[in-house]
mmCIF file of C-alpha atoms and ligand atoms in Angstrom:
data_model
loop_
_atom_site.group_PDB
_atom_site.id
_atom_site.type_symbol
_atom_site.label_atom_id
_atom_site.label_comp_id
_atom_site.label_asym_id
_atom_site.label_seq_id
_atom_site.Cartn_x
_atom_site.Cartn_y
_atom_site.Cartn_z
ATOM 1 C CA UNK Q 992 46.419 -66.819 -84.374
ATOM 2 C CA UNK Q 993 46.255 -69.851 -81.782
ATOM 3 C CA UNK Q 994 48.570 -68.966 -78.852
ATOM 4 C CA UNK Q 995 51.288 -71.590 -78.300
ATOM 5 C CA UNK Q 996 51.019 -74.016 -75.526
ATOM 6 C CA UNK Q 997 54.156 -75.574 -74.253
ATOM 7 C CA UNK Q 998 54.793 -78.846 -72.475
ATOM 8 C CA UNK Q 999 57.115 -77.543 -69.893
ATOM 9 C CA UNK Q 1000 58.952 -74.438 -68.880
ATOM 10 C CA UNK Q 1001 62.064 -75.830 -70.579
ATOM 11 C CA UNK Q 1002 60.527 -75.365 -74.065
ATOM 12 C CA UNK Q 1003 60.319 -71.679 -73.168
ATOM 13 C CA UNK Q 1004 64.055 -71.290 -73.421
ATOM 14 C CA UNK Q 1005 65.284 -69.352 -76.401
ATOM 15 C CA UNK Q 1006 63.694 -67.146 -79.113
ATOM 16 C CA UNK Q 1007 64.353 -64.090 -77.026
ATOM 17 C CA UNK Q 1008 63.498 -60.721 -78.360
ATOM 18 C CA UNK Q 1009 65.559 -58.049 -80.011
ATOM 19 C CA UNK Q 1010 65.243 -54.383 -79.231
ATOM 20 C CA UNK Q 1011 66.877 -51.590 -80.804
ATOM 21 C CA UNK Q 1012 68.491 -49.199 -78.600
ATOM 22 C CA UNK Q 1013 67.841 -45.462 -79.352
ATOM 23 C CA UNK Q 1014 70.494 -43.487 -77.374
ATOM 24 C CA UNK Q 1015 72.522 -40.376 -78.205
ATOM 25 C CA UNK Q 1016 75.700 -42.295 -77.679
ATOM 26 C CA UNK Q 1017 75.074 -44.199 -80.789
ATOM 27 C CA UNK Q 1018 76.664 -42.341 -83.720
ATOM 28 C CA UNK Q 1019 74.126 -40.751 -86.194
ATOM 29 C CA UNK Q 1020 73.025 -43.237 -88.897
ATOM 30 C CA UNK Q 1021 74.258 -46.312 -86.980
ATOM 31 C CA UNK Q 1022 72.206 -48.957 -85.168
ATOM 32 C CA UNK Q 1023 72.572 -50.994 -82.123
ATOM 33 C CA UNK Q 1024 70.344 -54.004 -81.547
ATOM 34 C CA UNK Q 1025 70.030 -55.767 -78.202
ATOM 35 C CA UNK Q 1026 69.408 -59.382 -78.002
ATOM 36 C CA UNK Q 1027 67.641 -59.649 -74.494
ATOM 37 C CA UNK Q 1028 68.545 -62.802 -73.092
ATOM 38 C CA UNK Q 1029 66.791 -62.227 -69.900
ATOM 39 C CA UNK Q 1030 63.598 -63.249 -71.512
ATOM 40 C CA UNK Q 1031 64.704 -66.769 -70.605
ATOM 41 C CA UNK Q 1032 62.706 -68.482 -67.845
ATOM 42 C CA UNK Q 1033 65.447 -67.639 -65.104
ATOM 43 C CA UNK Q 1034 66.306 -64.452 -66.804
ATOM 44 C CA UNK Q 1035 69.756 -65.152 -68.191
ATOM 45 C CA UNK Q 1036 71.408 -66.710 -71.246
ATOM 46 C CA UNK Q 1037 72.645 -69.613 -69.111
ATOM 47 C CA UNK Q 1038 69.182 -71.211 -69.463
ATOM 48 C CA UNK Q 1039 70.356 -72.029 -72.877
ATOM 49 C CA UNK Q 1040 73.812 -73.251 -71.783
ATOM 50 C CA UNK Q 1041 72.086 -75.292 -69.186
ATOM 51 C CA UNK Q 1042 69.715 -76.946 -71.681
ATOM 52 C CA UNK Q 1043 72.460 -77.794 -73.956
ATOM 53 C CA UNK Q 1044 74.473 -79.503 -71.270
ATOM 54 C CA UNK Q 1045 71.702 -81.394 -69.773
ATOM 55 C CA UNK Q 1046 70.208 -82.529 -73.052
ATOM 56 C CA UNK Q 1047 73.727 -83.719 -74.088
ATOM 57 C CA UNK Q 1048 74.157 -85.813 -70.726
ATOM 58 C CA UNK Q 1049 70.455 -87.062 -71.004
ATOM 59 C CA UNK Q 1050 70.891 -88.163 -74.626
ATOM 60 C CA UNK Q 1051 73.953 -90.390 -73.894
ATOM 61 C CA UNK Q 1052 72.354 -91.848 -70.719
ATOM 62 C CA UNK Q 1053 74.785 -90.185 -68.169
ATOM 63 C CA UNK Q 1054 71.791 -88.256 -66.530
ATOM 64 C CA UNK Q 1055 68.410 -89.340 -65.951
ATOM 65 C CA UNK Q 1056 65.510 -88.811 -63.367
ATOM 66 C CA UNK Q 1057 67.027 -89.464 -59.944
ATOM 67 C CA UNK Q 1058 70.584 -88.841 -60.844
ATOM 68 C CA UNK Q 1059 72.683 -86.080 -59.489
ATOM 69 C CA UNK Q 1060 74.238 -83.209 -61.204
ATOM 70 C CA UNK Q 1061 77.083 -80.945 -59.601
ATOM 71 C CA UNK Q 1062 78.343 -77.714 -61.174
ATOM 72 C CA UNK Q 1063 80.577 -74.717 -60.308
ATOM 73 C CA UNK Q 1064 78.862 -71.326 -61.046
ATOM 74 C CA UNK Q 1065 78.858 -67.708 -60.215
ATOM 75 C CA UNK Q 1066 75.047 -67.956 -59.837
ATOM 76 C CA UNK Q 1067 73.201 -67.797 -63.116
ATOM 77 C CA UNK Q 1068 74.022 -71.390 -64.519
ATOM 78 C CA UNK Q 1069 73.040 -72.639 -61.059
ATOM 79 C CA UNK Q 1070 69.485 -71.111 -61.224
ATOM 80 C CA UNK Q 1071 69.164 -72.687 -64.767
ATOM 81 C CA UNK Q 1072 70.377 -76.053 -63.798
ATOM 82 C CA UNK Q 1073 68.281 -75.951 -60.658
ATOM 83 C CA UNK Q 1074 65.147 -75.143 -62.923
ATOM 84 C CA UNK Q 1075 66.023 -78.134 -65.315
ATOM 85 C CA UNK Q 1076 66.532 -80.401 -62.200
ATOM 86 C CA UNK Q 1077 62.965 -79.631 -61.268
ATOM 87 C CA UNK Q 1078 61.709 -80.150 -64.689
ATOM 88 C CA UNK Q 1079 63.543 -83.510 -65.393
ATOM 89 C CA UNK Q 1080 63.695 -84.814 -61.810
ATOM 90 C CA UNK Q 1081 67.461 -84.855 -61.041
ATOM 91 C CA UNK Q 1082 69.260 -83.743 -57.816
ATOM 92 C CA UNK Q 1083 71.216 -80.568 -58.444
ATOM 93 C CA UNK Q 1084 74.170 -79.451 -56.237
ATOM 94 C CA UNK Q 1085 75.350 -75.846 -57.164
ATOM 95 C CA UNK Q 1086 78.879 -74.760 -55.828
ATOM 96 C CA UNK Q 1087 78.723 -70.818 -55.514
ATOM 97 C CA UNK Q 1088 80.961 -68.374 -53.706
ATOM 98 C CA UNK Q 1089 80.937 -65.290 -51.333
ATOM 99 C CA UNK Q 1090 80.270 -63.064 -54.360
ATOM 100 C CA UNK Q 1091 77.091 -64.885 -55.436
ATOM 101 C CA UNK Q 1092 74.075 -62.652 -54.682
ATOM 102 C CA UNK Q 1093 71.830 -64.044 -51.801
ATOM 103 C CA UNK Q 1094 68.754 -63.984 -54.001
ATOM 104 C CA UNK Q 1095 70.158 -66.198 -56.588
ATOM 105 C CA UNK Q 1096 71.073 -68.630 -53.793
ATOM 106 C CA UNK Q 1097 67.487 -68.530 -52.652
ATOM 107 C CA UNK Q 1098 66.236 -68.914 -56.077
ATOM 108 C CA UNK Q 1099 68.272 -72.219 -56.697
ATOM 109 C CA UNK Q 1100 67.027 -73.463 -53.386
ATOM 110 C CA UNK Q 1101 63.296 -72.627 -54.388
ATOM 111 C CA UNK Q 1102 63.810 -75.017 -57.243
ATOM 112 C CA UNK Q 1103 65.242 -77.589 -54.776
ATOM 113 C CA UNK Q 1104 68.775 -77.335 -55.549
ATOM 114 C CA UNK Q 1105 71.429 -77.720 -52.739
ATOM 115 C CA UNK Q 1106 74.066 -75.098 -52.231
ATOM 116 C CA UNK Q 1107 77.712 -75.665 -51.473
ATOM 117 C CA UNK Q 1108 79.309 -72.164 -50.583
ATOM 118 C CA UNK Q 1109 83.036 -71.557 -51.107
ATOM 119 C CA UNK Q 1110 84.523 -68.890 -48.895
ATOM 120 C CA UNK Q 1111 88.374 -69.311 -49.796
ATOM 121 C CA UNK Q 1112 89.728 -67.491 -52.613
ATOM 122 C CA UNK Q 1113 92.292 -69.136 -54.884
ATOM 123 C CA UNK Q 1114 95.940 -67.807 -55.540
ATOM 124 C CA UNK Q 1115 94.614 -65.287 -57.983
ATOM 125 C CA UNK Q 1116 92.297 -63.626 -55.450
ATOM 126 C CA UNK Q 1117 89.198 -65.148 -57.301
ATOM 127 C CA UNK Q 1118 86.799 -67.978 -56.477
ATOM 128 C CA UNK Q 1119 86.577 -70.009 -59.627
ATOM 129 C CA UNK Q 1120 89.461 -72.338 -58.855
ATOM 130 C CA UNK Q 1121 88.327 -73.085 -55.283
ATOM 131 C CA UNK Q 1122 84.782 -73.876 -56.608
ATOM 132 C CA UNK Q 1123 86.080 -76.232 -58.956
ATOM 133 C CA UNK Q 1124 88.110 -77.930 -56.379
ATOM 134 C CA UNK Q 1125 85.003 -78.245 -54.203
ATOM 135 C CA UNK Q 1126 83.222 -79.867 -57.223
ATOM 136 C CA UNK Q 1127 86.083 -82.394 -57.387
ATOM 137 C CA UNK Q 1128 85.700 -83.217 -53.720
ATOM 138 C CA UNK Q 1129 81.920 -83.781 -54.114
ATOM 139 C CA UNK Q 1130 82.578 -85.925 -57.148
ATOM 140 C CA UNK Q 1131 84.622 -88.187 -54.798
ATOM 141 C CA UNK Q 1132 81.694 -88.253 -52.097
ATOM 142 C CA UNK Q 1133 79.133 -88.911 -55.015
ATOM 143 C CA UNK Q 1134 80.653 -90.962 -57.684
ATOM 144 C CA UNK Q 1135 77.458 -91.461 -59.620
ATOM 145 C CA UNK Q 1136 77.089 -87.642 -60.012
ATOM 146 C CA UNK Q 1137 77.953 -85.763 -63.213
ATOM 147 C CA UNK Q 1138 79.728 -82.620 -63.561
ATOM 148 C CA UNK Q 1139 78.819 -80.915 -66.818
ATOM 149 C CA UNK Q 1140 81.982 -78.632 -66.515
ATOM 150 C CA UNK Q 1141 80.750 -75.720 -68.559
ATOM 151 C CA UNK Q 1142 84.386 -74.375 -68.871
ATOM 152 C CA UNK Q 1143 85.671 -77.146 -70.964
ATOM 153 C CA UNK Q 1144 82.693 -79.073 -72.201
ATOM 154 C CA UNK Q 1145 82.213 -78.495 -76.096
ATOM 155 C CA UNK Q 1146 78.267 -79.092 -75.526
ATOM 156 C CA UNK Q 1147 78.305 -75.626 -74.228
ATOM 157 C CA UNK Q 1148 79.489 -73.833 -77.424
ATOM 158 C CA UNK Q 1149 77.756 -76.457 -79.662
ATOM 159 C CA UNK Q 1150 74.376 -75.700 -78.149
ATOM 160 C CA UNK Q 1151 74.772 -71.935 -78.826
ATOM 161 C CA UNK Q 1152 76.119 -72.752 -82.073
ATOM 162 C CA UNK Q 1153 72.967 -74.875 -83.143
ATOM 163 C CA UNK Q 1154 70.449 -72.361 -81.551
ATOM 164 C CA UNK Q 1155 71.513 -68.826 -80.189
ATOM 165 C CA UNK Q 1156 73.720 -68.638 -83.443
ATOM 166 C CA UNK Q 1157 70.797 -69.287 -85.778
ATOM 167 C CA UNK Q 1158 68.730 -66.684 -84.115
ATOM 168 C CA UNK Q 1159 71.540 -64.037 -84.260
ATOM 169 C CA UNK Q 1160 72.517 -64.954 -87.920
ATOM 170 C CA UNK Q 1161 68.788 -64.000 -88.848
ATOM 171 C CA UNK Q 1162 69.604 -60.401 -87.961
ATOM 172 C CA UNK Q 1163 71.401 -57.928 -90.446
ATOM 173 C CA UNK Q 1164 74.448 -56.630 -88.743
ATOM 174 C CA UNK Q 1165 78.215 -55.790 -89.170
ATOM 175 C CA UNK Q 1166 79.345 -56.958 -85.796
ATOM 176 C CA UNK Q 1167 78.189 -58.930 -82.959
ATOM 177 C CA UNK Q 1168 79.344 -58.044 -79.610
ATOM 178 C CA UNK Q 1169 79.116 -60.319 -76.459
ATOM 179 C CA UNK Q 1170 80.829 -61.004 -73.195
ATOM 180 C CA UNK Q 1171 82.911 -63.812 -72.226
ATOM 181 C CA UNK Q 1172 83.569 -66.092 -69.170
ATOM 182 C CA UNK Q 1173 83.631 -69.767 -70.220
ATOM 183 C CA UNK Q 1174 83.389 -68.390 -73.874
ATOM 184 C CA UNK Q 1175 80.556 -70.909 -74.575
ATOM 185 C CA UNK Q 1176 77.760 -68.506 -75.866
ATOM 186 C CA UNK Q 1177 79.974 -65.821 -77.721
ATOM 187 C CA UNK Q 1178 82.315 -68.619 -79.235
ATOM 188 C CA UNK Q 1179 79.447 -70.961 -80.160
ATOM 189 C CA UNK Q 1180 77.148 -68.380 -81.741
ATOM 190 C CA UNK Q 1181 80.193 -66.721 -83.275
ATOM 191 C CA UNK Q 1182 81.035 -69.805 -85.156
ATOM 192 C CA UNK Q 1183 77.602 -69.912 -86.661
ATOM 193 C CA UNK Q 1184 78.029 -66.309 -87.855
ATOM 194 C CA UNK Q 1185 81.352 -67.082 -89.246
ATOM 195 C CA UNK Q 1186 79.642 -69.613 -91.423
ATOM 196 C CA UNK Q 1187 76.419 -67.750 -92.300
ATOM 197 C CA UNK Q 1188 77.561 -64.115 -92.290
ATOM 198 C CA UNK Q 1189 81.220 -64.101 -93.185
ATOM 199 C CA UNK Q 1190 82.592 -60.571 -92.783
ATOM 200 C CA UNK Q 1191 80.795 -59.843 -89.656
ATOM 201 C CA UNK Q 1192 83.234 -58.596 -86.897
ATOM 202 C CA UNK Q 1193 82.986 -60.660 -83.501
ATOM 203 C CA UNK Q 1194 83.850 -58.481 -80.468
ATOM 204 C CA UNK Q 1195 84.516 -60.174 -77.217
ATOM 205 C CA UNK Q 1196 84.017 -58.062 -74.105
ATOM 206 C CA UNK Q 1197 85.516 -58.618 -70.822
ATOM 207 C CA UNK Q 1198 86.037 -56.740 -67.451
ATOM 208 C CA UNK Q 1199 89.323 -55.299 -66.211
ATOM 209 C CA UNK Q 1200 90.777 -57.643 -63.672
ATOM 210 C CA UNK Q 1201 89.754 -60.924 -65.499
ATOM 211 C CA UNK Q 1202 92.624 -63.072 -66.981
ATOM 212 C CA UNK Q 1203 90.605 -64.461 -69.971
ATOM 213 C CA UNK Q 1204 92.536 -62.375 -72.597
ATOM 214 C CA UNK Q 1205 95.938 -62.625 -70.826
ATOM 215 C CA UNK Q 1206 95.950 -59.654 -68.198
ATOM 216 C CA UNK Q 1207 96.905 -60.217 -64.471
ATOM 217 C CA UNK Q 1208 93.985 -61.356 -62.509
ATOM 218 C CA UNK Q 1209 92.542 -59.039 -59.942
ATOM 219 C CA UNK Q 1210 89.139 -59.042 -58.249
ATOM 220 C CA UNK Q 1211 86.366 -57.144 -59.965
ATOM 221 C CA UNK Q 1212 82.658 -56.337 -59.101
ATOM 222 C CA UNK Q 1213 80.932 -57.243 -62.344
ATOM 223 C CA UNK Q 1214 79.163 -60.676 -62.007
ATOM 224 C CA UNK Q 1215 79.137 -63.406 -64.621
ATOM 225 C CA UNK Q 1216 81.748 -62.134 -67.069
ATOM 226 C CA UNK Q 1217 85.544 -62.963 -66.931
ATOM 227 C CA UNK Q 1218 87.560 -65.674 -65.329
ATOM 228 C CA UNK Q 1219 90.882 -66.120 -63.595
ATOM 229 C CA UNK Q 1220 91.950 -68.292 -66.341
ATOM 230 C CA UNK Q 1221 91.016 -68.838 -70.054
ATOM 231 C CA UNK Q 1222 88.740 -71.990 -70.415
ATOM 232 C CA UNK Q 1223 88.904 -74.320 -73.345
ATOM 233 C CA UNK Q 1224 85.593 -72.899 -74.652
ATOM 234 C CA UNK Q 1225 87.001 -69.555 -75.371
ATOM 235 C CA UNK Q 1226 88.147 -70.184 -78.893
ATOM 236 C CA UNK Q 1227 90.313 -67.286 -79.961
ATOM 237 C CA UNK Q 1228 89.917 -68.278 -83.669
ATOM 238 C CA UNK Q 1229 86.240 -67.083 -83.564
ATOM 239 C CA UNK Q 1230 87.052 -63.593 -82.131
ATOM 240 C CA UNK Q 1231 88.170 -60.474 -84.157
ATOM 241 C CA UNK Q 1232 88.374 -57.961 -81.498
ATOM 242 C CA UNK Q 1233 88.816 -57.668 -77.803
ATOM 243 C CA UNK Q 1234 87.215 -54.805 -75.591
ATOM 244 C CA UNK Q 1235 88.158 -54.466 -71.935
ATOM 245 C CA UNK Q 1236 86.114 -52.174 -69.745
ATOM 246 C CA UNK Q 1237 86.413 -51.238 -65.943
ATOM 247 C CA UNK Q 1238 83.650 -52.059 -63.473
ATOM 248 C CA UNK Q 1239 83.182 -48.160 -63.311
ATOM 249 C CA UNK Q 1240 82.317 -48.000 -67.065
ATOM 250 C CA UNK Q 1241 80.266 -51.081 -67.034
ATOM 251 C CA UNK Q 1242 78.166 -50.189 -64.136
ATOM 252 C CA UNK Q 1243 77.879 -46.584 -65.316
ATOM 253 C CA UNK Q 1244 76.493 -47.948 -68.629
ATOM 254 C CA UNK Q 1245 74.064 -50.133 -66.817
ATOM 255 C CA UNK Q 1246 72.712 -47.313 -64.697
ATOM 256 C CA UNK Q 1247 72.307 -45.150 -67.877
ATOM 257 C CA UNK Q 1248 70.532 -47.732 -69.645
ATOM 258 C CA UNK Q 1249 68.054 -48.145 -66.936
ATOM 259 C CA UNK Q 1250 67.275 -44.420 -66.249
ATOM 260 C CA UNK Q 1251 67.444 -43.352 -70.024
ATOM 261 C CA UNK Q 1252 66.336 -46.443 -71.868
ATOM 262 C CA UNK Q 1253 64.020 -48.289 -69.538
ATOM 263 C CA UNK Q 1254 66.373 -51.473 -69.770
ATOM 264 C CA UNK Q 1255 67.354 -53.066 -66.542
ATOM 265 C CA UNK Q 1256 70.405 -55.149 -67.322
ATOM 266 C CA UNK Q 1257 73.172 -56.926 -65.547
ATOM 267 C CA UNK Q 1258 76.892 -55.787 -65.048
ATOM 268 C CA UNK Q 1259 78.276 -58.048 -67.959
ATOM 269 C CA UNK Q 1260 75.639 -56.199 -70.220
ATOM 270 C CA UNK Q 1261 77.110 -52.997 -69.098
ATOM 271 C CA UNK Q 1262 80.425 -54.353 -70.602
ATOM 272 C CA UNK Q 1263 78.832 -55.318 -73.765
ATOM 273 C CA UNK Q 1264 77.198 -52.135 -74.108
ATOM 274 C CA UNK Q 1265 80.507 -50.350 -73.663
ATOM 275 C CA UNK Q 1266 82.083 -52.594 -76.306
ATOM 276 C CA UNK Q 1267 79.302 -52.175 -78.851
ATOM 277 C CA UNK Q 1268 79.326 -48.384 -78.479
ATOM 278 C CA UNK Q 1269 82.983 -48.047 -78.599
ATOM 279 C CA UNK Q 1270 83.012 -50.238 -81.877
ATOM 280 C CA UNK Q 1271 80.228 -48.097 -83.482
ATOM 281 C CA UNK Q 1272 82.104 -44.937 -82.366
ATOM 282 C CA UNK Q 1273 85.462 -45.898 -83.571
ATOM 283 C CA UNK Q 1274 85.122 -48.016 -86.685
ATOM 284 C CA UNK Q 1275 82.985 -47.952 -89.828
ATOM 285 C CA UNK Q 1276 80.810 -50.670 -88.183
ATOM 286 C CA UNK Q 1277 77.250 -49.436 -89.065
ATOM 287 C CA UNK Q 1278 75.058 -51.872 -87.189
ATOM 288 C CA UNK Q 1279 75.889 -54.080 -84.295
ATOM 289 C CA UNK Q 1280 74.111 -56.992 -82.231
ATOM 290 C CA UNK Q 1281 74.844 -56.967 -78.543
ATOM 291 C CA UNK Q 1282 74.034 -59.960 -76.697
ATOM 292 C CA UNK Q 1283 72.560 -59.007 -73.239
ATOM 293 C CA UNK Q 1284 73.289 -61.875 -70.876
ATOM 294 C CA UNK Q 1285 71.124 -61.211 -67.772
ATOM 295 C CA UNK Q 1286 68.590 -58.856 -66.121
ATOM 296 C CA UNK Q 1287 69.543 -56.042 -63.494
ATOM 297 C CA UNK Q 1288 66.995 -57.447 -61.242
ATOM 298 C CA UNK Q 1289 69.815 -59.992 -60.175
ATOM 299 C CA UNK Q 1290 71.756 -56.911 -58.784
ATOM 300 C CA UNK Q 1291 69.445 -54.522 -57.306
ATOM 301 C CA UNK Q 1292 71.282 -54.886 -54.216
ATOM 302 C CA UNK Q 1293 74.638 -54.288 -55.787
ATOM 303 C CA UNK Q 1294 75.186 -52.332 -59.032
ATOM 304 C CA UNK Q 1295 71.725 -50.554 -58.594
ATOM 305 C CA UNK Q 1296 72.040 -49.647 -54.981
ATOM 306 C CA UNK Q 1297 73.928 -46.211 -54.526
ATOM 307 C CA UNK Q 1298 74.886 -47.197 -51.056
ATOM 308 C CA UNK Q 1299 76.598 -50.446 -52.206
ATOM 309 C CA UNK Q 1300 78.469 -48.275 -54.865
ATOM 310 C CA UNK Q 1301 79.920 -46.237 -52.237
ATOM 311 C CA UNK Q 1302 81.090 -48.958 -50.082
ATOM 312 C CA UNK Q 1303 82.831 -50.341 -53.383
ATOM 313 C CA UNK Q 1304 84.414 -46.925 -54.270
ATOM 314 C CA UNK Q 1305 82.377 -46.686 -57.447
ATOM 315 C CA UNK Q 1306 81.456 -43.320 -58.656
ATOM 316 C CA UNK Q 1307 79.048 -43.341 -61.460
ATOM 317 C CA UNK Q 1308 80.402 -41.576 -64.740
ATOM 318 C CA UNK Q 1309 78.141 -39.022 -66.335
ATOM 319 C CA UNK Q 1310 76.939 -39.641 -69.865
ATOM 320 C CA UNK Q 1311 79.537 -37.130 -71.063
ATOM 321 C CA UNK Q 1312 82.365 -38.819 -69.060
ATOM 322 C CA UNK Q 1313 81.274 -42.308 -70.387
ATOM 323 C CA UNK Q 1314 80.988 -40.885 -74.002
ATOM 324 C CA UNK Q 1315 84.701 -39.723 -73.529
ATOM 325 C CA UNK Q 1316 85.800 -43.070 -72.147
ATOM 326 C CA UNK Q 1317 84.135 -45.002 -75.011
ATOM 327 C CA UNK Q 1318 85.506 -42.644 -77.937
ATOM 328 C CA UNK Q 1319 88.980 -43.262 -76.817
ATOM 329 C CA UNK Q 1320 88.842 -46.970 -75.546
ATOM 330 C CA UNK Q 1321 91.251 -49.210 -76.881
ATOM 331 C CA UNK Q 1322 89.903 -52.122 -78.979
ATOM 332 C CA UNK Q 1323 92.410 -54.973 -79.328
ATOM 333 C CA UNK Q 1324 93.009 -57.075 -82.327
ATOM 334 C CA UNK Q 1325 92.109 -60.844 -81.348
ATOM 335 C CA UNK Q 1326 94.741 -62.010 -83.957
ATOM 336 C CA UNK Q 1327 97.669 -60.500 -81.831
ATOM 337 C CA UNK Q 1328 96.472 -62.710 -79.068
ATOM 338 C CA UNK Q 1329 96.115 -65.937 -81.369
ATOM 339 C CA UNK Q 1330 99.751 -65.735 -82.436
ATOM 340 C CA UNK Q 1331 100.836 -65.692 -78.887
ATOM 341 C CA UNK Q 1332 103.430 -63.205 -79.240
ATOM 342 C CA UNK Q 1333 101.278 -59.933 -79.338
ATOM 343 C CA UNK Q 1334 100.893 -57.373 -76.675
ATOM 344 C CA UNK Q 1335 97.751 -55.788 -75.455
ATOM 345 C CA UNK Q 1336 96.923 -52.951 -73.321
ATOM 346 C CA UNK Q 1337 94.739 -53.033 -70.295
ATOM 347 C CA UNK Q 1338 94.401 -49.376 -70.221
ATOM 348 C CA UNK Q 1339 96.305 -46.337 -71.598
ATOM 349 C CA UNK Q 1340 99.067 -46.765 -69.292
ATOM 350 C CA UNK Q 1341 99.651 -50.438 -68.608
ATOM 351 C CA UNK Q 1342 101.247 -52.771 -71.113
ATOM 352 C CA UNK Q 1343 101.014 -56.406 -70.417
ATOM 353 C CA UNK Q 1344 102.350 -59.394 -72.371
ATOM 354 C CA UNK Q 1345 100.124 -62.103 -73.599
ATOM 355 C CA UNK Q 1346 100.180 -65.320 -71.607
ATOM 356 C CA UNK Q 1347 98.933 -68.125 -73.769
HETATM 357 C C1 PLP K 1443 75.647 -62.550 -66.495
HETATM 358 C C2 PLP K 1443 76.442 -63.289 -67.409
HETATM 359 N N1 PLP K 1443 77.218 -62.762 -68.202
HETATM 360 C C3 PLP K 1443 77.947 -63.280 -69.023
HETATM 361 C C4 PLP K 1443 78.477 -64.556 -68.882
HETATM 362 C C5 PLP K 1443 79.456 -65.223 -69.686
HETATM 363 O O1 PLP K 1443 78.884 -66.338 -70.693
HETATM 364 P P1 PLP K 1443 79.765 -67.547 -70.975
HETATM 365 O O2 PLP K 1443 80.153 -68.578 -69.794
HETATM 366 O O3 PLP K 1443 79.108 -68.241 -71.973
HETATM 367 O O4 PLP K 1443 81.140 -66.904 -71.488
HETATM 368 C C6 PLP K 1443 77.796 -65.323 -67.880
HETATM 369 C C7 PLP K 1443 78.136 -66.760 -67.519
HETATM 370 O O5 PLP K 1443 77.803 -67.210 -66.490
HETATM 371 C C8 PLP K 1443 76.828 -64.623 -67.020
HETATM 372 O O6 PLP K 1443 76.138 -65.193 -66.095
#
């Protein structure tokens, strides 16, 4: 077979591999498939999101060579937009915060992007709102610039519906499990799964401390997942179940995956692995596909650094402890959230009302 030759690195986005996880935490006779989004050019699912946003802006003439794009991001989308700025010749200004790993910032700069760092937290103790406020100030300064606004722009889920969703729908599964921040990738691909594979359970995973599914916001360590509010691209109609895990559970799952299964994944993938394993353990779901958003290479100085974990007060769970957590983990029904009058549990003790 003739090897494919691509015109640019942008054409190498998507068509990521799927690897079956063989781990004793998976109940006997069940299967867990991992869709490895770190096989995208900047090693995260955000390359797809960025391509969808940029293509949509370019197709209507709002962005072209020489133009300026500004976006708020915790890191991964910034790298992806910076890459596309280099491919298509537009200027990229990335608004990041103090939680963004230094290596991610260097990465954006290597592609020629400019960095705007936000240090102040918002009233919730997070950075997302202050980042968006900075974007708005920059738009006043550069009136011709475009802001893709990954949170509310429907081109984000639309692109995942058209592309990622097709790839996932080609797999045999009872459940699709993914993480949520803007909600773009899971809700977009989930909509395709609803059409092509009705009956598949869509499980959304989030981190304790995020407010996406109505809990009170507090700071957390896992990068990429969660938000201090629920963005418009998180469409509750597409979701069946919600699974919230702690930093400790997610990071422990990541470390176990690297050590015992040779897979180096980011913290949000740890949340997804926890959600997928809990679903397989607790329901008649026989097979699940987990969307792995990014690589652990982004976090070698954080969740893969034992000294850093000590400073953050995280003690890694043993395999047996993680097993116990996941066997008893609460998996919430999304329809209760949709109705707006349901209740959900953050953990076994704490009962919080849903804030729609
Ligand atoms: C590592 C990682 N995981 C998960 C997500 C959540 O993806 P989405 O914004 O599509 O919900 C992101 C988004 O930035 C991410 O970078």
